Amino acid sequence: MTDLLIKLIPLFPLLAVILNGFFGRRYSHDVAHRVAWGSVGLSFLCTIGVFADILQTGTPHEVIVYQWIFGGDLTVNFAYLVDPLTCMMLLVVTGVGLLIHVYSVGYMHGESGFTRFFTYMNLFMVSMLLLVMGNNYVVLFIGWEGVGLCSYLLIGYYYDKVSAAKAASKAFVVNRIGDAGFLLAIFLIFVNFKTLDYTKVFAQVGQLSPEMATAIALCLLVGAVGKSAQLPLYTWLPDAMEGPTPVSALIHAATMVTAGVYMIVRNHAIFDLSPTAMTIVGVIGGLTALFAATIGLVQTDIKRVLAYSTVSQLGYMFLGCGIGAYTAAIFHLMTHAFFKALLFLTAGSVIHALSGEQDIRKMGGLSAKIPWTYRLFLIGTIAIAGIPPLAGFWSKDEILAHAFTQHHYFLYGMAAIGALLTSFYMFRLTYLTFFGTSRMDHHTEEHVHESPMVMVVPLMALGVLSILGGFLGFPPEQGWLHQFLAPVSGVGEGHEASRGLVLMLMMIATGIALLGWGLAHYFYSVNLSAPDRLAAQFQAGYRILLNKYYVDELYDLLWVEPTKKLGRLLDWFDRTVIDGLVYGVAQLAGLAAAGSTWAEKYVIYGGLNVIGYGNHLAARQWRRLQSGMVHHYAAIIVAGLFLLAVVIQLIMQL
C-alpha cells in the first residue's frame, strides 16, 4: 500500500498538468483551479500516509516505477527512494505548496492566463517531487532541470513585460552555470562507482581518495550554489520577484531554492570526506548570509527586501551544512519554508490591497486597514528575526550554537551580525509598511481592502506553523526532528557543550534579535529623521548598498557584454562566410547552367524548382516548431531525449 502511495504522490499533479494544459481552455477557471489545488491536496494526503508508515516502521522504501536505461556498466531505473529526509521534504513541498495553491485562487483571480499559471505551478510541483524522491542522480537531475524550467516559465509569466522576460532569461542562464558543475559531478560519480544509485554510491564512498572526494563535492557545490542563490550566483533570485507573488512564495522561498541544501545533505557522505569542501561550503554560507543582509537594509521594494532575506537565510543553511550540522540545516529549511512563505504571501496581500503597489515608501498606516494581513506579517517578522518562542529562533539558534561550540568563531561572528541585520531590516519593513502616517496617494488609500478569505485562511495556517513549527526540534539536539532524521543526516553531528553554555548562547541570540528590533523601532518609529541623516552622512556606503554592490554591473562588464560581442562576431561569420559559401555554390550552378544546352537547362532548373517546392512545403510544417520561445525548445529537447532512450531500449531488447 505504501509503495502505491509513493507512486501516486507525483502522479496527481502530473495529471493536473495534462488536464489543465491540454483541456483547460474548454472549461471554466473554477474547474481549473480545483483541479490544480485538488491534485496537490491529494499528493499531500498520500505524503501523510507514507510519513505515517516511515514513522512507524523506520524502514525506507525504494520503489522502481520503470526500468529505464541499461547497457554496459550503466543501469538507471526511474525509481523513488523515500526515507526520513525525503519525508520531511515531501511534507514541506506538498503542505506549503497546497496552501500557496489555495492562496493563488484569490490572488490570480481575473488574470487572463489563469489556467496557464496553474498548469505551470503543477508542473513545478511534479519536478520538485521528482527532485526529492528520486533514488538516483539521473532522476534527481530531471527534477533539478524541471524546476529550473518551471522557474523560467513562472518568473516570465507576464511575458509581455520586458523586465519579467529579462528576469526569466537571467534565472535560466545563471542556473545553467550551476547545472554544468552538477553534471560534471554526476559524470565523476559514475566513473568512480559505475553506478548512479544513492544507496550503492554511499555504500562504496569510503573507496574515494581525498582528492576525488573534494573534486566531486566541489562540483556538487557549484550546482547547489546556482540553484540556492549563493555567492557568486545569487543575482538571479532578487530579479525573480518579477513573477506573481505566489511564485515567489512557492519557488523562491519555500521549495526550489532549498534544492541545493537538500542535495548537499543527501550527499553528506561525500562532503564528509573533504574538509576542504566543507570549509568552502561554510564560508560561502556565512558570507552570503551577511552580504545579502546588508543589501536588505536599504531596499524599498517590499518583495526585494524579502528576496534578499531569502538569499541570506539560505546562507545560514549552507553554513550549517559546512560545519556538519545537517539536521540543523534541514530544520532551518523547514521553518524558513513556513515563515518565508507567510511573509511573501502577506506581502502579496499588501500588494493586492494597494492595487499593485510594491514601494514601501508609498505605504504606511496599514495596520488598521488590513488587520489580518498586519498581524500575520508581524508573526512572520518575529519568526525570521529569531525571537523566541517562534520557529525561526530554534532553527537559527541551533546553527549559531553549532558554529560557536565547534570553534568556528569567524563563521559564528558573520552569522551573528547577519542575524542582527535581519531583525533590523525586517522590522524596518514592518514599520514602514504598517505603522506611521499614510504615504499612499488618495486614490489608492480609498480602495485599500483586506484580502478575501481564500487568501487569508492559508496565511493563518502558515502563521500557526511559524509559531509552533520550531518545537519539532525542541529540546535542542534531542528533539523529535533530530531523532527522526538521525538515520539519514548522521548521529555524530551534535556538539559537546554544557547546558549553561547552550543557555547562554540562546540568550545571546535572543539579545541580538531584540537589539535589531529596538534599533528599527528607534529609527522608524521614534526618530523618523535619523535614517535620512545617516544616508546623507554616509552617502557612498548608502549608494553602494542601494545599488547592491554593483555586482550586476560588474557581471555585465566581465561576462555579459563580452559574450554579446562574441555572439555578434559569430553572427557576422555565419552571414558572411557560411552563407557566402552556400550562395557561391548556387552561383556556380547558375554559371554551369548558362553554358549548357536548352535541354540541360530545363533539367537543371526543373529539378531545382521541384526540390525548392518540396523544401517549401516541408519548411511550412517545420517552422511551426521555431516559435522563438526557449521553453518550447527545451521541451522538444527533453521529449527527443526521452524518445531516443525508449528507442535504444527497444532495440536492445530485440
XYZ file of C-alpha atoms in Angstrom:
654
model
C 0.000 0.000 0.000
C 2.811 2.416 0.892
C 4.543 1.743 -2.441
C 1.324 2.654 -4.264
C 1.004 5.899 -2.287
C 4.596 6.773 -3.184
C 3.838 6.331 -6.889
C 0.711 8.485 -6.602
C 2.444 11.476 -4.966
C 3.922 12.920 -8.205
C 1.204 11.373 -10.400
C -1.664 13.579 -9.195
C -0.001 16.926 -10.104
C 1.124 15.389 -13.414
C -2.477 14.534 -14.267
C -3.446 18.113 -13.380
C -0.778 19.399 -15.797
C -2.227 17.255 -18.574
C -5.845 18.226 -17.854
C -5.283 21.955 -17.454
C -2.532 22.132 -20.054
C -4.423 20.419 -22.869
C -8.078 20.913 -21.974
C -8.072 23.928 -19.645
C -9.498 26.265 -22.283
C -12.577 24.089 -22.628
C -13.785 24.554 -19.070
C -14.116 27.406 -16.588
C -11.499 28.866 -14.267
C -13.363 27.376 -11.306
C -12.750 23.875 -12.623
C -9.112 24.677 -13.496
C -8.129 25.864 -10.019
C -9.954 22.971 -8.331
C -8.039 20.512 -10.494
C -4.781 22.317 -9.632
C -5.014 22.608 -5.868
C -7.012 19.392 -5.556
C -4.174 17.415 -7.130
C -1.659 18.905 -4.701
C -4.054 18.172 -1.832
C -4.223 14.508 -2.860
C -0.417 14.391 -3.025
C -0.286 15.851 0.477
C -2.677 13.180 1.770
C -0.553 10.457 0.167
C 2.529 12.014 1.754
C 0.912 11.862 5.183
C 0.190 8.166 4.634
C 3.789 7.470 3.613
C 5.108 9.555 6.506
C 2.991 7.594 8.986
C 4.424 4.320 7.669
C 8.042 5.561 7.833
C 7.424 6.914 11.329
C 6.018 3.593 12.493
C 8.416 1.172 10.819
C 11.523 3.309 10.340
C 12.150 1.438 7.079
C 12.944 3.403 3.897
C 11.030 2.448 0.758
C 12.637 2.050 -2.647
C 10.106 1.792 -5.469
C 11.065 1.058 -9.075
C 8.483 2.560 -11.411
C 10.181 1.777 -14.706
C 13.403 0.080 -15.831
C 14.633 2.963 -17.877
C 18.230 2.875 -19.177
C 20.512 -0.146 -19.209
C 23.566 -1.011 -21.244
C 27.169 -1.753 -20.446
C 28.003 -0.514 -16.969
C 25.119 1.966 -16.894
C 21.804 0.977 -15.350
C 19.302 3.677 -14.443
C 15.835 2.973 -13.113
C 13.079 5.518 -12.876
C 12.708 4.881 -9.167
C 11.910 6.583 -5.882
C 13.656 6.451 -2.516
C 11.576 7.576 0.451
C 13.441 7.832 3.758
C 13.125 10.322 6.655
C 14.888 13.101 4.707
C 12.586 12.578 1.719
C 9.564 12.572 4.032
C 10.477 15.956 5.514
C 10.967 17.455 2.074
C 7.709 15.940 0.813
C 5.757 17.366 3.737
C 7.200 20.823 3.106
C 6.725 20.725 -0.670
C 3.184 19.340 -0.701
C 1.971 21.021 2.514
C 3.249 24.525 1.851
C 2.586 24.039 -1.849
C -1.074 23.269 -1.154
C -1.521 26.435 0.915
C 0.112 28.545 -1.804
C -2.090 26.989 -4.488
C -5.223 27.812 -2.493
C -3.992 31.367 -1.870
C -3.322 31.756 -5.596
C -7.008 31.216 -6.385
C -7.789 34.608 -4.857
C -4.585 36.380 -5.829
C -4.708 35.408 -9.515
C -8.472 35.895 -9.877
C -9.276 37.748 -13.064
C -5.905 37.102 -14.745
C -6.169 36.240 -18.431
C -3.577 33.456 -18.077
C -5.262 31.890 -15.024
C -5.237 28.296 -16.326
C -1.725 28.658 -17.750
C -0.497 29.837 -14.340
C -1.861 26.787 -12.522
C -0.527 24.459 -15.218
C 2.970 25.837 -14.641
C 2.529 25.627 -10.867
C 1.546 21.954 -11.055
C 4.407 21.231 -13.435
C 6.737 22.764 -10.879
C 5.278 20.509 -8.184
C 5.924 17.439 -10.355
C 9.537 18.497 -10.926
C 10.204 19.275 -7.276
C 8.705 15.974 -6.181
C 10.922 14.087 -8.629
C 13.919 16.010 -7.323
C 13.412 14.951 -3.716
C 12.016 11.455 -4.387
C 14.492 10.127 -6.955
C 16.684 7.240 -5.830
C 19.493 8.133 -8.223
C 21.265 11.142 -9.677
C 19.531 10.943 -13.060
C 16.020 11.264 -11.628
C 17.324 13.974 -9.311
C 18.743 15.810 -12.312
C 15.466 15.540 -14.242
C 13.664 17.197 -11.339
C 16.553 19.658 -10.955
C 16.225 20.792 -14.573
C 12.440 20.680 -14.355
C 12.257 23.200 -11.523
C 14.688 25.400 -13.446
C 12.418 25.301 -16.499
C 9.305 25.999 -14.407
C 11.118 28.846 -12.698
C 11.746 30.364 -16.120
C 8.091 29.944 -17.090
C 6.696 31.386 -13.878
C 9.121 34.293 -13.496
C 8.278 35.231 -17.072
C 4.542 34.703 -16.552
C 3.950 38.320 -17.610
C 5.883 37.668 -20.824
C 4.760 40.946 -22.400
C 6.616 42.817 -19.645
C 10.255 43.426 -20.614
C 11.617 43.279 -17.055
C 9.879 39.936 -16.421
C 11.194 38.429 -19.662
C 14.733 39.550 -18.826
C 14.471 38.229 -15.260
C 13.290 34.835 -16.533
C 16.163 34.620 -19.007
C 18.637 35.653 -16.310
C 17.406 32.941 -13.947
C 17.608 30.350 -16.716
C 21.156 31.280 -17.774
C 22.618 31.620 -14.262
C 21.166 28.265 -13.254
C 22.757 26.660 -16.308
C 26.163 27.657 -14.919
C 25.454 25.758 -11.728
C 23.966 22.830 -13.643
C 27.195 22.413 -15.626
C 29.043 21.781 -12.358
C 26.342 19.385 -11.206
C 26.589 17.380 -14.442
C 30.347 17.144 -14.006
C 29.806 15.744 -10.511
C 27.414 13.110 -11.872
C 29.983 12.058 -14.501
C 32.705 11.781 -11.862
C 30.426 9.718 -9.610
C 29.695 7.257 -12.413
C 33.363 6.985 -13.392
C 34.328 6.150 -9.807
C 31.398 3.947 -8.738
C 29.963 2.550 -12.010
C 26.511 3.325 -10.667
C 24.308 6.353 -10.063
C 22.060 4.895 -7.339
C 22.362 6.662 -3.985
C 22.461 3.526 -1.860
C 25.199 1.878 -3.949
C 27.272 5.061 -4.169
C 27.128 5.791 -0.435
C 27.937 2.156 0.390
C 31.209 2.442 -1.579
C 32.028 6.059 -0.762
C 34.905 5.061 1.506
C 36.976 3.984 -1.506
C 37.263 7.554 -2.789
C 40.591 9.288 -2.475
C 40.510 12.629 -0.627
C 41.319 14.448 -3.863
C 38.498 12.823 -5.813
C 36.049 13.347 -2.937
C 36.970 17.043 -2.957
C 36.530 17.265 -6.732
C 33.067 15.652 -6.643
C 31.971 17.683 -3.618
C 33.059 20.975 -5.193
C 31.254 20.165 -8.448
C 28.122 19.343 -6.473
C 28.594 22.605 -4.615
C 28.638 24.570 -7.882
C 25.209 23.153 -8.694
C 23.915 23.893 -5.212
C 25.231 27.467 -5.301
C 23.382 28.138 -8.563
C 20.075 26.628 -7.501
C 20.106 28.041 -3.965
C 21.288 31.514 -4.996
C 24.534 31.719 -3.052
C 27.597 33.839 -3.771
C 28.550 34.356 -6.549
C 25.464 33.025 -8.430
C 22.792 34.711 -6.317
C 21.921 37.567 -8.687
C 19.018 35.798 -10.415
C 16.832 35.452 -7.320
C 16.118 39.134 -6.486
C 15.166 39.736 -10.133
C 12.876 36.706 -9.969
C 10.444 38.830 -7.962
C 9.076 39.966 -11.347
C 6.810 36.912 -11.271
C 3.465 36.846 -9.417
C 3.806 36.824 -5.613
C 2.627 33.193 -5.168
C 5.509 32.212 -7.455
C 7.930 33.991 -5.133
C 6.440 32.141 -2.172
C 6.460 28.696 -3.763
C 9.589 28.604 -5.890
C 11.898 31.242 -4.473
C 11.198 30.904 -0.763
C 9.729 27.557 0.228
C 10.928 24.894 -2.183
C 13.107 25.335 -5.290
C 15.880 27.393 -3.740
C 16.200 24.841 -0.943
C 17.045 22.138 -3.507
C 20.754 22.909 -3.173
C 20.611 22.420 0.587
C 18.739 19.139 0.160
C 21.302 17.943 -2.388
C 24.230 18.655 -0.071
C 22.569 16.902 2.863
C 21.666 13.942 0.655
C 25.344 13.692 -0.393
C 26.838 14.448 3.015
C 28.728 11.141 2.941
C 30.826 12.564 0.094
C 31.208 16.014 1.649
C 32.298 14.484 4.967
C 35.370 13.047 3.210
C 36.578 16.508 2.193
C 37.342 19.052 4.934
C 38.294 21.498 2.172
C 34.870 21.281 0.543
C 33.136 21.537 3.921
C 35.079 24.679 4.762
C 34.197 26.244 1.425
C 30.502 25.423 1.924
C 30.551 27.035 5.367
C 32.409 30.154 4.236
C 30.114 30.641 1.233
C 27.116 30.300 3.527
C 28.438 32.729 6.123
C 29.480 35.329 3.558
C 26.157 35.069 1.725
C 24.161 35.397 4.954
C 25.995 38.620 5.843
C 26.327 40.014 2.312
C 22.636 39.702 1.415
C 21.555 41.038 4.803
C 23.490 44.275 4.234
C 21.737 44.807 0.889
C 18.348 44.224 2.512
C 18.927 47.168 4.841
C 18.110 49.827 2.240
C 15.818 48.178 -0.331
C 12.471 49.882 -0.922
C 10.536 47.203 -2.836
C 8.633 45.002 -0.364
C 9.318 41.822 -2.361
C 13.000 42.586 -2.952
C 13.590 43.004 0.783
C 12.154 39.515 1.221
C 14.192 38.245 -1.741
C 17.499 39.305 -0.195
C 16.251 37.888 3.078
C 15.788 34.545 1.318
C 19.355 34.645 -0.029
C 20.595 35.433 3.478
C 18.604 32.658 5.175
C 19.799 30.138 2.609
C 23.297 31.209 3.635
C 22.540 30.024 7.174
C 21.528 26.626 5.801
C 24.773 26.370 3.830
C 26.711 27.422 6.917
C 25.009 24.626 8.855
C 25.952 22.101 6.167
C 29.537 23.385 6.110
C 30.033 22.716 9.818
C 28.358 19.297 9.654
C 25.102 20.390 11.299
C 22.963 18.724 8.659
C 19.890 18.266 10.834
C 20.054 21.914 11.879
C 20.238 22.904 8.193
C 17.130 20.855 7.338
C 15.440 22.200 10.473
C 16.028 25.766 9.288
C 14.940 24.778 5.773
C 11.609 23.630 7.215
C 10.969 26.632 9.476
C 12.105 29.016 6.737
C 9.522 27.486 4.400
C 6.824 28.318 6.958
C 7.695 31.898 7.823
C 9.062 32.960 4.433
C 6.007 31.648 2.586
C 3.932 33.542 5.167
C 5.918 36.739 4.598
C 5.720 36.555 0.822
C 2.014 35.803 0.819
C 1.223 38.565 3.306
C 3.335 40.896 1.152
C 1.177 39.754 -1.743
C -1.870 40.598 0.328
C -0.470 44.109 0.851
C 0.193 44.468 -2.883
C -3.310 43.159 -3.624
C -4.815 45.696 -1.205
C -2.838 48.567 -2.766
C -3.714 47.652 -6.364
C -0.202 46.512 -7.262
C 1.931 48.999 -5.314
C 5.220 47.477 -4.037
C 7.221 50.551 -2.942
C 7.227 50.709 0.872
C 7.876 54.458 0.671
C 4.315 54.754 -0.624
C 2.718 52.751 2.174
C 2.346 53.326 5.931
C -0.536 53.183 8.384
C -1.898 49.893 7.020
C -2.198 48.044 10.340
C -5.726 49.336 10.932
C -6.858 48.962 7.322
C -5.788 45.342 6.748
C -5.548 43.949 10.305
C -5.332 40.243 9.439
C -2.514 40.831 6.989
C -0.685 43.013 9.515
C -0.921 40.502 12.377
C 0.232 37.618 10.221
C 3.076 39.628 8.681
C 4.213 40.520 12.210
C 4.258 36.821 13.137
C 6.478 36.103 10.140
C 8.756 39.013 11.037
C 9.190 37.843 14.633
C 9.873 34.310 13.399
C 12.555 35.276 10.878
C 14.143 37.715 13.333
C 14.819 34.790 15.665
C 12.786 35.898 18.680
C 11.594 33.037 20.921
C 9.469 31.049 21.012
C 8.667 31.306 17.294
C 10.017 28.818 14.773
C 12.936 30.795 13.375
C 14.564 31.167 16.775
C 15.048 27.443 17.387
C 16.482 26.562 13.977
C 18.712 29.630 13.576
C 19.981 29.383 17.170
C 20.923 25.760 16.612
C 23.124 26.693 13.637
C 24.741 29.529 15.602
C 25.327 27.239 18.584
C 26.981 24.601 16.376
C 29.290 27.212 14.868
C 30.365 28.507 18.291
C 30.790 25.189 20.120
C 32.767 23.700 17.227
C 35.114 26.713 17.350
C 34.105 28.231 14.017
C 34.215 31.670 15.596
C 34.635 33.547 12.314
C 31.532 31.905 10.876
C 29.685 32.489 14.127
C 30.570 36.186 14.014
C 29.313 36.577 10.445
C 26.120 34.707 11.269
C 25.516 36.740 14.427
C 25.951 40.061 12.593
C 23.680 38.761 9.843
C 21.053 37.880 12.458
C 21.218 41.426 13.869
C 20.794 42.935 10.406
C 17.948 40.520 9.601
C 15.995 41.592 12.653
C 16.634 45.257 11.841
C 15.602 45.253 8.178
C 12.565 43.043 8.751
C 11.208 45.308 11.494
C 12.127 48.294 9.321
C 9.935 46.761 6.638
C 7.116 46.225 9.147
C 7.235 49.781 10.484
C 7.381 51.404 7.049
C 4.533 49.270 5.736
C 2.076 49.123 8.612
C 2.879 51.970 11.031
C 3.234 55.729 10.951
C 1.261 58.095 8.785
C -0.056 57.042 5.412
C 2.151 57.880 2.424
C -0.313 56.440 -0.113
C -1.886 58.570 -2.800
C -5.505 59.484 -2.207
C -6.978 57.163 -4.842
C -5.056 54.088 -3.593
C -5.914 54.783 0.048
C -9.628 54.967 -0.742
C -9.588 51.438 -2.167
C -7.449 49.662 0.459
C -9.199 46.456 1.496
C -8.458 43.213 3.305
C -7.886 40.146 1.150
C -10.668 37.569 0.690
C -10.810 34.558 2.999
C -9.463 32.234 0.293
C -6.203 34.164 0.732
C -6.396 34.804 4.496
C -7.038 31.192 5.602
C -3.767 29.828 4.092
C -1.983 32.736 5.795
C -3.482 31.689 9.138
C -2.255 28.115 8.652
C 1.258 29.347 7.855
C 1.075 31.673 10.868
C 0.353 28.720 13.159
C 3.227 26.748 11.627
C 5.543 29.754 12.077
C 4.641 29.862 15.771
C 4.673 26.155 16.600
C 6.933 24.610 13.932
C 10.110 25.220 15.904
C 9.017 22.940 18.722
C 9.605 19.932 16.440
C 13.294 20.494 17.225
C 12.848 21.091 20.950
C 14.764 20.433 23.131
C 17.858 21.376 21.091
C 19.809 18.388 19.763
C 17.315 15.952 21.285
C 14.004 16.942 19.751
C 11.744 14.715 17.688
C 13.120 16.063 14.422
C 16.693 15.145 15.363
C 15.670 11.591 16.240
C 13.692 11.238 13.021
C 16.469 12.491 10.718
C 19.356 10.789 12.533
C 19.450 7.702 10.233
C 19.964 9.977 7.204
C 21.892 13.005 8.460
C 24.112 11.135 10.905
C 24.086 10.832 14.677
C 27.555 12.202 15.329
C 26.937 15.833 14.462
C 25.861 17.004 17.903
C 28.097 19.484 19.627
C 29.516 18.800 23.065
C 28.553 21.727 25.263
C 27.354 22.255 28.778
C 23.754 23.184 29.403
C 24.929 26.514 30.785
C 26.816 27.373 27.578
C 23.850 26.387 25.410
C 21.540 28.546 27.517
C 23.968 31.461 27.338
C 24.174 31.180 23.537
C 20.368 31.140 23.346
C 20.230 34.304 25.442
C 22.829 35.995 23.227
C 20.851 35.054 20.093
C 17.688 36.433 21.667
C 19.505 39.632 22.668
C 20.791 40.089 19.108
C 17.273 39.767 17.684
C 15.797 42.158 20.258
C 18.584 44.669 19.614
C 17.737 44.663 15.918
C 14.072 45.251 16.756
C 14.995 48.065 19.135
C 17.144 49.829 16.540
C 14.403 49.557 13.928
C 11.875 50.932 16.416
C 14.115 53.916 17.165
C 14.841 54.772 13.532
C 11.384 54.194 12.092
C 9.032 54.960 14.966
C 10.774 57.313 17.425
C 13.320 59.376 15.463
C 11.992 59.340 11.899
C 14.560 61.801 10.564
C 17.547 59.682 11.673
C 17.604 57.341 8.601
C 17.776 60.279 6.174
C 20.545 61.909 8.204
C 22.556 58.682 8.241
C 22.071 58.210 4.499
C 23.283 61.785 3.896
C 26.231 61.342 6.244
C 27.360 58.068 4.657
C 26.371 58.730 1.070
C 28.989 56.478 -0.517
C 28.129 53.465 1.624
C 24.399 54.057 1.216
C 24.759 54.284 -2.568
C 26.778 51.059 -2.669
C 24.134 49.167 -0.696
C 21.274 50.690 -2.680
C 22.955 49.566 -5.911
C 23.645 46.099 -4.455
C 27.444 46.498 -4.522
C 27.224 46.962 -8.317
C 27.578 43.211 -8.750
C 25.170 43.076 -11.701
C 27.079 45.886 -13.410
C 30.360 44.055 -12.786
C 28.988 40.832 -14.253
C 27.728 42.741 -17.275
C 31.186 44.229 -17.800
C 33.112 40.973 -17.322
C 30.808 38.394 -18.871
C 27.589 39.614 -20.455
C 28.920 42.278 -22.814
C 31.948 40.216 -23.996
C 29.573 37.307 -24.670
C 27.305 39.585 -26.706
C 30.299 40.807 -28.733
C 31.339 37.217 -29.369
C 27.788 36.459 -30.492
C 27.804 39.373 -32.916
C 31.158 38.186 -34.301
C 29.819 34.664 -34.832
C 26.690 36.084 -36.453
C 28.880 38.039 -38.878
C 30.908 34.891 -39.607
C 27.692 32.941 -40.238
C 26.209 35.550 -42.585
C 29.442 36.402 -44.405
C 31.436 33.169 -44.562
C 28.932 30.321 -44.177
C 26.132 31.934 -46.181
C 28.720 33.167 -48.688
C 29.806 29.573 -49.354
C 26.187 28.492 -49.855
C 25.454 31.368 -52.229
C 28.701 30.663 -54.054
C 27.648 27.079 -54.763
C 24.313 28.326 -56.111
C 26.057 30.832 -58.364
C 28.385 28.120 -59.668
C 25.322 26.026 -60.521
C 23.893 29.025 -62.360
C 27.097 29.521 -64.319
C 27.150 25.840 -65.211
C 23.580 26.070 -66.427
C 24.413 29.166 -68.515
C 26.829 27.177 -70.651
C 24.530 24.191 -71.110
C 22.146 23.252 -73.925
C 18.437 24.124 -73.745
C 17.523 20.595 -72.601
C 20.210 20.563 -69.892
C 18.995 23.947 -68.609
C 15.436 22.603 -68.479
C 16.508 19.598 -66.404
C 18.666 21.704 -64.041
C 16.083 24.424 -63.409
C 13.207 21.962 -63.308
C 14.995 19.830 -60.757
C 15.862 22.865 -58.668
C 12.224 24.004 -58.750
C 10.933 20.605 -57.643
C 13.443 20.456 -54.809
C 12.680 24.037 -53.843
C 8.919 23.419 -53.805
C 9.382 20.310 -51.694
C 11.596 22.192 -49.268
C 8.991 24.964 -49.142
C 6.229 22.547 -48.169
C 8.417 20.895 -45.531
C 9.542 24.255 -44.173
C 5.954 25.433 -43.771
C 5.331 22.494 -41.461
C 8.620 22.542 -39.577
C 8.663 26.287 -38.987
C 5.811 25.848 -36.531
C 8.389 24.382 -34.177
C 10.524 27.516 -34.486
C 8.463 29.633 -32.120
C 11.398 31.606 -30.745
C 10.399 30.583 -27.200
C 13.235 28.983 -25.208
C 10.911 26.848 -23.108
C 9.401 25.328 -26.292
C 12.872 24.305 -27.462
C 13.690 22.893 -24.020
C 10.506 20.810 -24.056
C 11.332 19.467 -27.552
C 14.866 18.535 -26.429
C 13.565 16.699 -23.357
C 10.928 14.880 -25.408
C 13.525 13.939 -28.026
C 15.926 12.567 -25.417
C 13.112 10.555 -23.841
C 12.079 9.076 -27.215
C 15.711 8.313 -28.057
C 16.153 6.457 -24.766
C 12.970 4.458 -25.401
C 14.070 3.533 -28.935
C 17.514 2.438 -27.722
C 15.911 0.332 -25.003
C 13.565 -1.352 -27.500
C 16.458 -2.086 -29.856
C 18.469 -3.652 -27.028
C 15.535 -5.863 -26.063
C 15.224 -7.296 -29.595
